[in-house]
Coordinates of C-alpha atoms in Angstrom, one line a residue:
Chain G
X147 CA 20.1 135.0 71.6
X148 CA 23.4 136.7 71.0
X149 CA 25.4 136.3 67.8
X150 CA 28.5 137.7 66.1
X151 CA 29.3 137.9 62.4
X152 CA 32.8 138.6 61.1
X153 CA 32.1 139.0 57.3
X154 CA 35.7 138.7 56.2
X155 CA 37.3 135.3 56.6
X156 CA 40.7 136.4 55.3
X157 CA 42.3 139.8 54.8
X158 CA 45.7 140.6 53.4
X159 CA 47.3 144.0 53.9
X160 CA 50.7 145.4 53.2
X161 CA 53.0 146.2 56.1
X162 CA 52.5 149.9 57.1
X163 CA 49.0 150.0 55.6
X164 CA 45.9 150.7 57.6
X165 CA 43.6 147.9 58.8
X166 CA 39.9 147.5 59.6
X167 CA 38.3 144.3 60.6
X168 CA 34.6 144.2 60.7
X169 CA 32.3 142.8 63.4
X170 CA 28.5 142.9 63.6
X171 CA 26.7 141.6 66.6
X172 CA 23.1 140.8 67.6
X173 CA 22.1 141.3 71.2
X174 CA 18.9 142.5 72.8
X175 CA 20.5 145.0 75.2
X176 CA 23.7 146.9 75.5
X177 CA 26.4 144.3 75.0
X178 CA 29.8 143.8 76.3
X179 CA 32.1 143.6 73.3
X180 CA 35.6 142.2 72.9
X181 CA 38.3 141.7 70.4
X182 CA 40.9 138.9 70.8
X183 CA 43.9 137.9 68.8
X184 CA 45.2 134.3 68.5
X185 CA 48.5 133.3 67.0
X186 CA 48.8 129.8 65.6
X187 CA 48.7 127.1 68.3
X188 CA 48.3 129.7 71.0
X189 CA 45.5 130.9 73.3
X190 CA 43.5 134.1 73.1
X191 CA 44.9 137.5 74.0
X192 CA 42.5 140.3 74.8
X193 CA 43.1 143.3 72.6
X194 CA 40.3 145.6 73.9
X195 CA 36.8 145.7 75.3
X196 CA 33.8 147.9 75.4
X197 CA 31.4 147.9 78.3
X198 CA 30.0 151.4 78.4
X199 CA 30.9 155.1 78.0
X200 CA 33.2 156.4 75.2
X201 CA 32.4 154.4 72.1
X202 CA 35.9 154.6 70.8
X203 CA 38.1 152.3 72.9
X204 CA 41.8 152.0 72.8
X205 CA 43.6 148.7 73.2
X206 CA 47.0 147.1 73.3
X207 CA 49.4 147.0 70.3
X208 CA 48.0 150.2 68.8
X209 CA 44.5 148.8 68.1
X210 CA 41.3 150.6 68.6
X211 CA 37.6 149.8 68.0
X212 CA 34.5 151.9 67.7
X213 CA 31.1 150.8 69.0
X214 CA 28.3 151.9 66.7
X215 CA 24.9 151.0 68.2
X216 CA 23.0 152.1 65.1
X217 CA 24.9 149.7 63.0
X218 CA 25.4 147.0 65.6
X219 CA 29.0 147.1 64.8
X220 CA 32.3 147.0 66.6
X221 CA 35.0 147.3 64.0
X222 CA 38.7 146.9 64.9
X223 CA 41.2 149.3 63.4
X224 CA 44.9 149.9 63.3
X225 CA 46.5 152.8 61.4
X226 CA 49.7 151.0 60.5
X227 CA 50.0 147.3 60.4
X228 CA 53.2 145.5 61.5
X229 CA 54.3 142.1 60.2
X230 CA 53.9 140.7 63.8
X231 CA 50.2 141.5 63.6
X232 CA 49.6 138.5 61.3
X233 CA 47.2 136.3 63.3
X234 CA 43.6 135.4 63.7
X235 CA 41.3 137.9 65.2
X236 CA 38.0 137.1 67.0
X237 CA 35.2 139.5 67.9
X238 CA 33.0 138.4 70.8
X239 CA 29.9 139.6 72.6
X240 CA 29.3 138.9 76.3
X241 CA 25.9 138.7 77.8
X242 CA 25.3 141.4 80.3
X243 CA 23.7 139.0 82.7
X244 CA 24.7 136.8 85.6
X245 CA 25.4 133.9 83.2
X246 CA 27.9 135.9 81.1
X247 CA 29.2 133.5 78.5
X248 CA 30.8 135.0 75.4
X249 CA 29.7 134.3 71.9
X250 CA 32.5 134.4 69.3
X251 CA 32.6 135.1 65.6
X252 CA 34.3 132.7 63.3
X253 CA 37.4 134.9 63.1
X254 CA 39.3 136.8 60.5
X255 CA 42.7 135.7 59.4
X256 CA 45.1 138.6 58.8
X257 CA 48.1 138.1 56.5
X258 CA 50.6 140.9 56.3
X259 CA 52.6 141.3 53.1
X260 CA 56.1 142.7 53.3
Chain A
X121 CA 49.6 136.4 89.7
X122 CA 49.7 133.4 87.5
X123 CA 47.2 133.3 84.6
X124 CA 44.8 130.6 83.8
X125 CA 46.5 127.2 83.6
X126 CA 45.5 124.3 81.5
X127 CA 46.9 120.9 81.3
X128 CA 47.8 118.9 79.4
X129 CA 48.6 121.3 76.6
X130 CA 48.4 118.4 74.1
X131 CA 46.6 115.2 74.5
X132 CA 46.4 112.2 72.1
X133 CA 43.7 109.6 72.6
X134 CA 42.5 106.6 70.6
X135 CA 38.9 106.3 69.8
X136 CA 36.9 104.9 72.8
X137 CA 39.3 106.2 75.4
X138 CA 38.6 108.9 78.0
X139 CA 40.0 112.4 77.9
X140 CA 40.4 114.6 81.0
X141 CA 41.2 118.2 80.6
X142 CA 42.1 120.4 83.6
X143 CA 41.8 124.1 84.2
X144 CA 43.1 126.1 87.1
X145 CA 41.5 129.6 87.1
X146 CA 43.3 132.7 88.1
X147 CA 43.7 133.3 91.8
X148 CA 40.5 134.8 93.2
X149 CA 38.3 133.7 90.3
X150 CA 35.4 131.5 91.0
X151 CA 33.8 131.5 87.6
X152 CA 35.0 129.1 84.9
X153 CA 34.0 128.8 81.3
X154 CA 34.9 126.0 78.8
X155 CA 34.9 126.7 75.1
X156 CA 35.7 124.4 72.1
X157 CA 37.4 125.5 68.9
X158 CA 37.1 123.2 66.0
X159 CA 39.7 123.6 63.2
X160 CA 39.1 126.7 61.1
X161 CA 36.3 127.9 63.4
X162 CA 35.7 130.3 66.3
X163 CA 35.2 129.3 69.9
X164 CA 31.9 127.8 70.9
X165 CA 30.7 128.0 74.4
X166 CA 30.3 124.7 76.2
X167 CA 29.7 125.1 79.9
X168 CA 29.8 127.7 82.7
X169 CA 30.6 126.6 86.3
X170 CA 31.0 128.2 89.6
X171 CA 32.5 126.3 92.6
X172 CA 30.5 123.1 92.9
X173 CA 27.8 124.2 90.6
X174 CA 27.0 124.0 86.9
X175 CA 25.3 127.3 86.0
X176 CA 24.9 126.9 82.2
X177 CA 25.6 123.7 80.2
X178 CA 23.6 124.7 77.1
X179 CA 26.6 124.2 74.8
X180 CA 27.6 120.8 76.1
X181 CA 26.9 117.7 73.9
X182 CA 24.2 115.7 75.7
X183 CA 26.3 112.5 75.8
X184 CA 29.9 111.6 76.7
X185 CA 30.8 115.1 78.0
X186 CA 30.7 116.3 81.6
X187 CA 32.3 119.0 83.6
X188 CA 32.9 119.8 87.2
X189 CA 34.5 122.5 89.4
X190 CA 35.0 121.1 92.9
X191 CA 35.4 123.1 96.0
X192 CA 39.1 122.3 95.9
X193 CA 41.2 121.7 92.9
X194 CA 40.9 122.5 89.2
X195 CA 37.9 122.4 86.9
X196 CA 37.7 119.2 84.9
X197 CA 36.2 118.6 81.5
X198 CA 35.8 114.9 80.9
X199 CA 35.1 113.3 77.5
X200 CA 34.2 109.7 77.6
X201 CA 34.6 107.3 74.6
X202 CA 36.2 109.9 72.5
X203 CA 35.5 110.0 68.7
X204 CA 37.5 111.6 65.9
X205 CA 35.1 114.5 65.8
X206 CA 36.1 115.5 69.4
X207 CA 39.5 116.5 68.0
X208 CA 39.7 120.2 68.8
X209 CA 41.3 122.8 71.0
X210 CA 39.5 123.2 74.3
X211 CA 39.9 126.5 76.1
X212 CA 39.1 127.4 79.6
X213 CA 38.5 131.0 80.8
X214 CA 38.0 132.4 84.2
X215 CA 36.5 135.6 85.6
X216 CA 36.0 137.1 89.1
X217 CA 32.4 137.7 88.3
X218 CA 29.9 135.8 86.1
X219 CA 28.5 139.0 84.6
X220 CA 29.7 138.9 81.0
X221 CA 32.8 140.9 81.8
X222 CA 36.3 140.2 81.0
X223 CA 37.3 136.5 80.8
X224 CA 40.9 135.5 81.0
X225 CA 41.8 132.6 78.7
X226 CA 44.2 129.7 79.3
X227 CA 46.5 128.5 76.6
X228 CA 44.2 125.6 75.7
X229 CA 44.4 121.8 75.4
X230 CA 44.7 120.4 71.9
X231 CA 43.0 117.1 71.8
X232 CA 43.8 114.7 68.9
X233 CA 41.8 111.5 68.6
X234 CA 43.4 108.8 66.5

């Protein structure tokens, strides 16, 4: 069975500082990996995804993530955080099958200090 | 191309009543997924449907919950005899293929059971 762990429940960074949100997954084959962002009371917006190929993927809003098979990780990074990045971030793994539900981590809440 | 639409956005029910949540997938998408997000938690898979078929309902509670995706019209998630523990945000996602690839999420329905 697939699973996702986001070890950090809450992270606070200063505006302009760099950011890394951790994500570890468990899946028997090469997974599909996703990062979503959710603002309070809103739905989920896809930031980026990894299916295959280049292990460093670029997303929207200046985010990037790196797939490391040896570490079963897919950490999200941003070099300089903006106040508008404050939100909840979810990592998800999709089953590479014909019943492709996604399994989500419990999320990391990002607070940005001025 | 309109995104995934869900209605109502907010729903208040008293214990014992029925709740009906609707999801219209993106145009051309025939795969629909329902997820539930309890307060302070990530999204949990409930059910995966294609037109007129339930493909995977492994995340659905065994009682009171049902889902359908008819040939015509939106997908419906139905909760009978709601209890306070059903209070949550319910998200629908659609995809053109059920292969674990990108799912497009609706804005969610926030159910409050009094």
